[in-house]
Amino acid sequence: MLDVSMNNLQFGYDKELVLSGVDYKVKAGDFVCLLGQSGCGKSTLLRLIGGLEKSSPQELLVGGRPVDGPSLDRAMVFQDYGLFPWMTAGDNIEIALKQKYRDWDKHQRKAKALEWVRNLGLDEDLYDKYPMNLSGGQRQRFATARAFALDAPLLLMDEPFGALDAVTKALLQDTVLELWENGKENRKTIFFVTHSVEEALLLATDILVLGQAPSKIIYTHSFTEATKPRRETLFTDPAILDLRNHLTKIINDEINERASRLKEEKANGDPGKTSFFKRKKAV
Amino acid sequence: MGNFLKSYWGVIAIGSFVLIGYILLTDVFGVLSPFLFPSIFDVVILFPKYSDQLFTGLKSSLLLLTTAYVLAAICGIALGTLIGLKSGIRKNVTPYINAFSAIPVPLLTPYAINLFPSFKAASIFLIWLAAFWVILGTTIGAVMSIDKRYLETASTLELPKMEKLFRIILPAASPSILVGCSIALTLSFMMLAVAEMFGATSGMAYFVQYYSDFAKFDVVMLGFLFTASVLVLIMYIFDMIKHRILHWTINN
Ligand SMILES: Nc1ncnc2c1ncn2[C@@H]1O[C@H](COP(=O)(O)OP(=O)(O)O)[C@@H](O)[C@H]1O
Ligand SMILES: [Mg+2]
């Protein structure tokens, strides 16, 4: 429900740039998947949108306004560390709802939290357990349930299902897709970082591929309602298979290029201080 | 009872072993000097005679100890959290914390006696100070080293300041803070003994000190045994509280 516009967005943690001119406009309700090799700045881009890192005001607009710090309007799901281990899984959702719906009492919060726990296919018995007593998949579901329960118009997910087994991953992908589709004309805008081309194809309306750091968007693909892949067509539809190979090739070319550049540097540079620094930069 | 035996049989075994060893060295073979190491049976038999003194001592020692320790924990955790969170304050006060905490607290005894109106107040101050530095130092470190990702998650949830303090920062820092608290507890026992060496009229350490001046080592031994049991009990209670607070960690 929020549009995001990145206008030649540049960012670096220190002097070196991580993002060097990311330019893209995301319409409200789009499901954007970010692909790219590790270290290219996918998490950084997500953190900028989430307000955890500071960007120049006009380079990044969410809902037409510059991002100024984190907000309940932009719910985040990380790969791990999403839940506070000293609270029960249920309390992890309720503490978030307490900020969002300040006039609700405890019963209302719990009812809402339980509703989302069920929506994510979790057993209600898990509600009072501590995160350490849950499996990785269950923890990720609770973190996702919290993000959805907050009903934020923008959802930022950083490799949320990266560490899960294939079956759990597929279940969660379907759940997220379904919850997003159920939003109808009020769909949430979702940014989803993944390193799996298949996952991106399955979920995205828009796929963005980031190049090597300092990175720009090097490839984009948008689906329409009709061309959007389904799990059933993912491995059968020739057009999708082509696209999948193409995306894989782009990402691999980037990796190969980087690898050969590293090799070259190693061969040319004297093995002293300079090459150490160069190499460090490249990694 | 069966359960108790099951989980503590090792502790009981070691205790019995030491006890039998002591009896062998004293009563049976008479290896140790009977003057410094009296028979355990002679010591235990003294308990009824001295129990009034021991329990009065216990009461006054515990009063000093708990007052000082609780105050130290509150001050140490509160200030440590503040300093740990605010790098501006931290930068300015760290040299002073380092300088003052380096002074061995027993050396301050003469100042404490002269500055405070009563023996009690002076002792409480000394025990407080010893515990305070440790808790302050560990709390600062604990708060500083909280995983950034927890704080980030808290900020994406827009938690208000107080909620963030009590539901995120303190729980996240609690494992390290509690390590500091347990070191501080041991230190306060030691400072208690130092404090009771002057001006006290009763107390557990005072009791031992008093009878060793008269070379009554059987009574001294009784004092040791009594004090040790009290310390074991206090540590046991402390550990229970600790486990309760840290029940969410994997190691518990
Ligand atoms: N907090 C940080 N401080 C400094 N450099 C960082 C920080 N976080 C990430 N980086 C650097 O920024 C680059 C991009 O990282 P990241 O966005 O995490 O990549 P990705 O998520 O695509 O794997 C990397 O080179 C990484 O070392
Ligand atoms: Mg990442």
XYZ file of C-alpha atoms and ligand atoms in Angstrom:
563
model
C 0.000 0.000 0.000
C 3.057 2.226 -0.059
C 5.075 3.034 -3.133
C 8.835 3.217 -2.902
C 10.972 5.288 -5.175
C 14.716 4.999 -5.303
C 16.189 7.935 -7.160
C 19.800 7.279 -8.019
C 20.193 6.053 -4.441
C 23.790 6.034 -3.196
C 25.007 4.712 0.091
C 28.174 3.555 1.851
C 28.893 2.639 5.457
C 32.221 4.398 5.266
C 34.028 6.093 2.395
C 33.438 3.201 0.045
C 30.065 3.038 -1.661
C 27.955 -0.093 -1.339
C 25.101 1.182 -3.502
C 26.060 3.482 -6.349
C 22.949 4.804 -7.959
C 20.059 2.407 -7.502
C 17.205 3.721 -9.572
C 13.780 2.110 -9.512
C 10.174 2.898 -8.725
C 8.058 0.336 -6.953
C 4.302 0.705 -7.164
C 2.147 0.176 -4.104
C 1.201 -3.486 -3.822
C 4.187 -4.828 -5.763
C 6.049 -7.873 -4.558
C 9.703 -7.087 -5.223
C 12.376 -9.755 -4.999
C 16.000 -8.680 -4.760
C 18.596 -11.023 -6.201
C 22.358 -10.714 -6.292
C 25.494 -12.336 -5.014
C 26.281 -12.061 -1.343
C 27.848 -8.801 -0.273
C 26.325 -6.833 -3.139
C 24.168 -4.709 -0.864
C 20.750 -6.373 -0.754
C 20.488 -6.195 3.021
C 21.841 -2.675 2.927
C 19.098 -1.590 0.545
C 16.472 -3.180 2.803
C 17.950 -1.521 5.884
C 17.823 1.844 4.126
C 14.155 1.391 3.287
C 13.514 0.184 6.831
C 15.179 3.284 8.234
C 17.933 1.377 10.042
C 20.509 3.199 7.903
C 20.240 6.816 6.855
C 19.970 7.841 3.203
C 19.968 11.268 1.622
C 16.393 12.525 1.881
C 15.473 12.843 -1.784
C 17.114 9.631 -2.959
C 14.688 7.349 -1.204
C 10.992 8.076 -0.833
C 8.455 5.765 0.787
C 4.863 6.832 0.208
C 6.253 10.047 -1.256
C 8.128 10.959 1.927
C 11.800 10.636 2.883
C 12.601 7.812 5.274
C 13.305 9.105 8.754
C 14.189 6.215 11.056
C 12.382 2.906 11.600
C 8.610 2.832 11.779
C 5.738 0.453 12.445
C 4.635 1.176 8.877
C 7.607 -0.803 7.635
C 7.631 -4.216 9.269
C 10.844 -6.212 8.985
C 11.557 -9.932 9.062
C 15.185 -10.999 9.338
C 16.721 -14.391 8.748
C 17.254 -14.877 12.461
C 17.267 -12.669 15.529
C 13.712 -11.702 14.743
C 12.326 -12.882 18.065
C 13.507 -11.799 21.491
C 14.581 -15.034 23.194
C 13.606 -13.825 26.676
C 9.925 -13.503 25.746
C 7.521 -16.244 24.808
C 6.727 -16.466 21.130
C 3.290 -15.038 21.865
C 4.660 -12.097 23.844
C 6.926 -11.335 20.908
C 3.837 -10.645 18.838
C 1.908 -8.929 21.606
C 4.648 -6.430 22.441
C 4.517 -5.263 18.831
C 0.728 -5.052 18.801
C 0.849 -3.015 22.006
C 2.618 -0.211 20.166
C 0.464 -0.448 17.080
C -2.919 -0.555 18.811
C -2.417 1.515 21.909
C -6.032 1.487 23.060
C -6.433 -2.289 22.913
C -6.481 -4.350 26.071
C -4.526 -7.540 26.640
C -7.365 -9.796 25.462
C -7.726 -7.999 22.167
C -4.010 -8.166 21.572
C -3.881 -11.845 22.355
C -6.875 -12.584 20.129
C -5.258 -10.761 17.226
C -1.909 -12.474 17.803
C -3.537 -15.902 17.976
C -5.422 -15.214 14.778
C -2.128 -14.675 12.958
C -0.498 -17.611 14.652
C -3.247 -19.759 13.152
C -3.001 -18.005 9.792
C 0.600 -19.102 9.580
C -0.333 -22.675 10.301
C 1.125 -22.721 13.798
C -0.247 -24.752 16.682
C -1.686 -22.553 19.447
C 0.226 -24.651 22.010
C 3.427 -23.032 20.777
C 2.181 -19.591 21.772
C 3.569 -19.757 25.315
C 6.860 -21.393 24.415
C 10.186 -19.631 24.391
C 11.980 -19.244 21.042
C 14.748 -21.647 22.094
C 12.141 -24.396 22.355
C 10.873 -23.824 18.810
C 12.281 -25.125 15.565
C 13.821 -22.699 13.089
C 10.738 -22.916 10.912
C 8.399 -22.222 13.809
C 10.480 -19.224 14.879
C 10.394 -17.811 11.364
C 6.643 -18.293 11.266
C 6.212 -16.379 14.503
C 8.395 -13.567 13.185
C 6.324 -13.520 9.997
C 3.094 -13.662 12.001
C 4.234 -10.610 13.938
C 5.007 -8.699 10.763
C 1.618 -9.536 9.260
C -0.261 -8.880 12.520
C 1.198 -5.382 12.534
C -0.586 -4.952 9.240
C 2.145 -2.657 7.971
C 1.645 -1.406 4.424
C 5.275 -2.195 3.624
C 6.951 -5.473 4.480
C 10.722 -5.923 4.334
C 11.956 -9.507 4.428
C 15.676 -10.314 4.373
C 16.256 -13.925 3.323
C 13.570 -14.926 5.807
C 13.413 -18.553 4.713
C 17.060 -18.974 3.759
C 17.929 -21.373 6.572
C 14.867 -23.617 6.369
C 14.421 -27.068 4.896
C 12.755 -27.357 1.501
C 9.321 -28.444 2.726
C 9.008 -25.775 5.408
C 10.309 -23.219 2.949
C 7.686 -24.137 0.351
C 4.928 -23.967 2.962
C 6.010 -20.550 4.130
C 6.412 -19.239 0.592
C 2.870 -20.312 -0.198
C 1.583 -18.747 3.006
C 3.248 -15.411 2.355
C 2.058 -15.393 -1.234
C -1.475 -16.209 -0.180
C -1.541 -13.528 2.521
C -0.231 -11.002 0.037
C -2.778 -12.001 -2.635
C -5.624 -11.880 -0.133
C -4.945 -8.188 0.321
C -6.733 -7.673 -3.031
C -6.558 -3.994 -4.032
C -5.019 -3.146 -0.628
C -2.076 -5.433 -1.097
C 1.026 -4.798 0.928
C 4.173 -3.735 -0.821
C 6.781 -6.381 -0.134
C 10.563 -6.320 -0.530
C 11.968 -9.795 -0.308
C 15.691 -10.549 -0.428
C 16.669 -14.015 -1.561
C 19.589 -15.771 -3.141
C 17.370 -18.336 -4.797
C 16.253 -17.582 -8.339
C 13.369 -20.054 -7.975
C 12.097 -18.341 -4.858
C 12.188 -14.986 -6.617
C 10.332 -16.361 -9.637
C 7.693 -17.908 -7.435
C 6.995 -14.843 -5.331
C 7.813 -11.689 -7.239
C 5.841 -9.345 -9.385
C 9.141 -7.540 -9.911
C 12.585 -9.077 -9.851
C 15.575 -6.791 -9.389
C 19.122 -8.070 -9.772
C 21.865 -6.059 -8.115
C 25.378 -6.094 -9.587
C 28.581 -6.272 -7.615
C 29.248 -3.662 -4.961
C 29.315 -0.710 -5.453
C 26.119 -1.891 -7.037
C 23.383 -0.739 -9.339
C 20.379 -2.624 -10.611
C 21.708 -4.616 -13.565
C 18.551 -6.430 -14.564
C 14.832 -6.143 -13.911
C 11.873 -8.232 -14.847
C 8.198 -7.573 -14.168
C 5.366 -10.055 -14.380
C 1.757 -9.288 -15.050
C -1.033 -11.105 -13.263
C -1.182 -13.482 -16.239
C 2.510 -14.195 -16.648
C 3.304 -14.574 -12.943
C 4.712 -18.068 -12.379
C 3.008 -20.581 -10.092
C 4.647 -23.452 -8.333
C 3.116 -25.772 -10.934
C 4.444 -23.812 -13.918
C 7.824 -22.983 -12.427
C 9.570 -25.992 -13.950
C 7.334 -26.621 -16.971
C 6.587 -23.309 -18.641
C 9.347 -22.776 -21.260
C 9.206 -18.988 -20.961
C 9.776 -19.211 -17.241
C 12.506 -21.787 -17.655
C 14.250 -19.442 -20.094
C 13.941 -16.574 -17.673
C 15.265 -18.749 -14.873
C 18.323 -19.738 -16.906
C 18.852 -16.151 -17.934
C 18.733 -14.884 -14.343
C 21.044 -17.643 -13.168
C 23.472 -16.779 -15.941
C 23.476 -13.072 -15.077
C 24.231 -13.803 -11.454
C 26.863 -16.417 -12.294
C 28.532 -14.157 -14.855
C 28.893 -11.609 -12.119
C 30.454 -14.196 -9.859
C 32.813 -15.456 -12.559
C 33.855 -11.980 -13.468
C 34.629 -11.195 -9.900
C 36.529 -14.427 -9.430
C 38.696 -13.831 -12.495
C 39.316 -10.255 -11.458
C 40.475 -11.492 -8.078
C 42.756 -14.016 -9.730
C 44.221 -11.334 -11.972
C 44.836 -9.039 -9.072
C 46.571 -11.819 -7.256
C 48.788 -12.539 -10.268
C 49.656 -8.918 -11.084
C 49.945 -7.221 -7.749
C 53.039 -7.701 -5.628
C 52.148 -9.859 -2.657
C 52.794 -6.994 -0.236
C 50.497 -4.585 1.509
C 48.777 -3.166 -1.563
C 47.415 -6.402 -2.872
C 46.106 -7.272 0.563
C 44.086 -4.100 0.629
C 42.893 -4.478 -2.914
C 41.774 -7.976 -2.249
C 40.005 -6.974 0.910
C 38.135 -4.309 -1.004
C 37.029 -6.738 -3.643
C 35.759 -9.264 -1.114
C 13.274 -37.052 49.201
C 14.253 -39.728 46.660
C 14.636 -37.042 44.036
C 16.725 -34.919 46.348
C 19.108 -37.822 46.977
C 19.254 -38.577 43.281
C 20.269 -35.092 42.200
C 22.583 -34.352 45.118
C 24.210 -37.736 45.705
C 27.525 -36.421 44.341
C 27.496 -33.458 46.699
C 26.621 -35.729 49.613
C 29.350 -38.188 48.651
C 32.049 -35.494 48.549
C 30.835 -34.087 51.883
C 30.936 -37.508 53.534
C 34.374 -38.151 52.099
C 35.772 -34.914 53.548
C 34.073 -35.544 56.879
C 35.427 -39.090 57.164
C 38.876 -37.818 56.144
C 38.763 -35.206 58.898
C 37.654 -37.761 61.487
C 40.452 -40.100 60.416
C 43.059 -37.318 60.639
C 41.883 -36.131 64.064
C 40.028 -38.676 66.196
C 41.355 -41.882 64.690
C 45.026 -41.288 63.836
C 45.565 -37.958 65.596
C 47.736 -36.602 62.754
C 46.506 -33.021 63.097
C 47.088 -30.864 66.144
C 44.007 -31.305 68.378
C 44.414 -27.704 69.517
C 43.938 -26.141 66.055
C 41.800 -28.971 64.668
C 39.482 -30.212 67.394
C 37.392 -33.312 67.007
C 34.294 -32.597 64.951
C 32.153 -34.204 67.646
C 33.456 -31.776 70.257
C 32.649 -28.904 67.918
C 29.096 -29.942 67.085
C 28.295 -30.458 70.735
C 29.067 -26.771 71.358
C 26.261 -25.607 69.085
C 23.439 -25.424 71.687
C 25.654 -23.417 74.018
C 26.586 -20.818 71.384
C 23.476 -20.858 69.220
C 22.099 -17.632 70.678
C 25.311 -15.783 69.902
C 25.537 -17.319 66.444
C 22.012 -16.357 65.503
C 22.358 -12.807 66.837
C 25.517 -12.595 64.801
C 23.754 -13.956 61.762
C 21.030 -11.358 62.114
C 23.380 -8.392 62.317
C 25.620 -9.723 59.527
C 22.677 -10.287 57.229
C 21.357 -6.819 57.934
C 24.651 -5.256 56.839
C 25.054 -7.568 53.912
C 21.585 -7.351 52.398
C 21.264 -3.592 52.857
C 24.623 -2.960 51.233
C 24.233 -5.561 48.495
C 20.727 -4.586 47.441
C 21.702 -0.913 47.330
C 24.826 -1.774 45.335
C 22.827 -3.841 42.861
C 20.273 -1.080 42.338
C 22.886 1.683 41.985
C 25.265 -0.426 39.911
C 22.655 -1.639 37.457
C 20.939 1.735 37.129
C 24.122 3.752 36.630
C 25.787 1.015 34.585
C 22.837 0.900 32.195
C 22.862 4.662 31.802
C 26.614 4.790 31.187
C 26.480 1.762 28.904
C 23.791 3.333 26.735
C 25.124 6.895 26.539
C 28.500 6.970 24.879
C 28.837 10.678 25.672
C 28.625 10.077 29.422
C 30.755 6.949 29.115
C 33.599 8.814 27.462
C 33.727 11.364 30.265
C 33.377 9.121 33.304
C 35.362 6.029 32.311
C 38.763 7.378 33.507
C 37.267 8.173 36.911
C 35.580 4.790 37.213
C 38.868 3.113 36.361
C 40.776 5.231 38.863
C 38.388 4.856 41.794
C 37.556 1.220 41.288
C 41.283 0.441 41.382
C 41.525 1.484 45.042
C 41.208 -1.633 47.208
C 38.109 -1.004 49.274
C 39.600 -2.259 52.611
C 42.089 0.620 52.412
C 39.198 3.029 52.715
C 38.226 1.642 56.117
C 39.756 4.502 58.167
C 37.974 7.089 56.028
C 34.680 5.266 56.334
C 34.955 5.082 60.128
C 35.651 8.781 60.365
C 33.110 9.910 57.798
C 30.116 7.911 58.938
C 28.263 8.451 62.211
C 28.102 4.785 63.196
C 29.881 1.503 62.737
C 26.857 0.154 60.921
C 26.753 2.955 58.369
C 30.503 2.709 57.763
C 30.326 -1.054 57.237
C 27.376 -0.800 54.921
C 29.249 1.806 52.909
C 32.335 -0.395 52.533
C 30.402 -3.494 51.522
C 28.290 -1.387 49.208
C 31.335 0.095 47.532
C 33.040 -3.243 46.926
C 29.912 -4.721 45.341
C 29.046 -1.517 43.498
C 32.233 -1.286 41.417
C 31.917 -4.832 40.178
C 28.243 -4.545 39.306
C 28.780 -1.146 37.689
C 31.645 -2.402 35.542
C 29.919 -5.563 34.372
C 26.653 -3.759 33.694
C 28.368 -1.152 31.514
C 30.043 -3.933 29.539
C 26.868 -5.991 29.361
C 24.766 -3.126 28.034
C 27.416 -2.080 25.527
C 27.698 -5.554 24.099
C 23.991 -6.204 23.573
C 23.535 -7.617 20.107
C 22.715 -4.676 17.850
C 20.079 -6.698 16.057
C 17.886 -6.857 19.154
C 18.007 -3.099 19.472
C 17.205 -2.714 15.784
C 14.215 -5.000 16.051
C 13.073 -2.976 19.054
C 13.373 0.240 17.095
C 11.406 -1.126 14.132
C 8.643 -1.893 16.647
C 8.838 1.713 17.889
C 8.993 0.609 21.525
C 8.777 3.546 23.947
C 11.856 4.270 26.088
C 10.709 2.575 29.294
C 9.397 -0.491 27.509
C 12.663 -0.733 25.613
C 14.658 -0.474 28.837
C 12.738 -3.040 30.859
C 11.729 -5.496 28.165
C 14.702 -5.376 25.802
C 17.856 -3.813 27.215
C 17.847 -5.253 30.734
C 16.802 -8.779 29.713
C 19.345 -8.794 26.896
C 22.083 -7.692 29.277
C 20.929 -9.842 32.205
C 23.186 -12.866 31.655
C 26.356 -10.755 31.982
C 24.908 -8.515 34.671
C 24.173 -11.587 36.785
C 27.737 -12.815 36.425
C 28.813 -9.485 37.916
C 26.206 -9.778 40.667
C 27.488 -13.158 41.740
C 31.121 -11.976 41.861
C 29.916 -8.966 43.831
C 28.157 -11.253 46.294
C 31.380 -13.138 47.038
C 33.212 -9.831 47.408
C 30.600 -8.552 49.843
C 31.142 -11.600 52.062
C 34.821 -10.723 52.225
C 34.143 -7.060 52.907
C 31.692 -8.094 55.606
C 34.495 -9.926 57.381
C 36.765 -6.889 57.059
C 34.048 -4.553 58.274
C 33.229 -6.687 61.304
C 36.842 -6.616 62.452
C 36.376 -3.122 63.794
C 33.596 -1.681 65.885
C 31.244 -4.644 65.588
C 29.638 -6.140 68.684
C 28.139 -9.115 66.955
C 28.270 -10.801 63.562
C 29.434 -14.030 61.979
C 32.961 -12.833 61.245
C 33.079 -11.028 64.567
C 32.292 -14.331 66.303
C 35.223 -16.107 64.650
C 37.535 -13.174 65.256
C 36.503 -12.871 68.914
C 37.100 -16.525 69.855
C 40.323 -16.846 67.917
C 41.661 -13.998 70.068
C 41.065 -16.309 73.024
C 42.513 -19.243 71.082
C 39.291 -21.201 71.519
C 39.644 -23.018 68.237
C 36.785 -25.423 68.839
C 34.392 -22.455 68.979
C 36.177 -20.855 66.005
C 35.588 -24.059 64.068
C 31.933 -23.928 65.028
C 31.812 -20.357 63.717
C 33.385 -21.427 60.435
C 30.950 -24.289 59.956
C 27.993 -22.062 60.756
C 29.175 -19.267 58.438
C 29.886 -21.725 55.651
C 26.388 -23.201 55.886
C 24.870 -19.734 55.760
C 26.942 -18.819 52.697
C 25.976 -22.041 50.942
C 22.344 -21.253 51.618
C 22.655 -17.656 50.364
C 24.450 -18.790 47.200
C 21.775 -21.416 46.657
C 19.042 -18.800 46.883
C 21.017 -16.524 44.563
C 21.363 -19.303 42.013
C 17.656 -20.012 42.158
C 16.892 -16.373 41.437
C 19.448 -16.390 38.638
C 17.936 -19.458 37.010
C 14.541 -17.879 37.215
C 15.725 -14.748 35.431
C 17.741 -16.653 32.836
C 15.273 -19.462 32.199
C 15.136 -18.444 28.538
C 18.810 -19.120 27.867
C 19.953 -22.380 26.371
C 22.307 -23.290 29.182
C 19.617 -23.430 31.800
N 27.302 -2.305 9.390
C 28.174 -2.326 8.376
N 29.286 -1.568 8.431
C 30.174 -1.557 7.411
N 30.053 -2.271 6.304
C 28.960 -3.054 6.172
C 27.967 -3.126 7.217
N 27.010 -3.974 6.805
C 27.377 -4.420 5.589
N 28.538 -3.865 5.206
C 29.228 -4.095 3.916
O 28.373 -3.680 2.887
C 28.417 -4.583 1.795
C 27.018 -5.077 1.479
O 26.566 -5.879 2.531
P 25.091 -6.473 2.559
O 24.136 -5.390 2.275
O 24.926 -7.174 3.861
O 25.123 -7.518 1.374
P 24.103 -8.679 0.998
O 22.938 -8.602 1.906
O 23.757 -8.449 -0.414
O 24.850 -9.958 1.163
C 29.382 -5.677 2.188
O 30.610 -5.407 1.569
C 29.483 -5.569 3.660
O 30.755 -5.940 4.102
Mg 22.240 -9.999 3.379
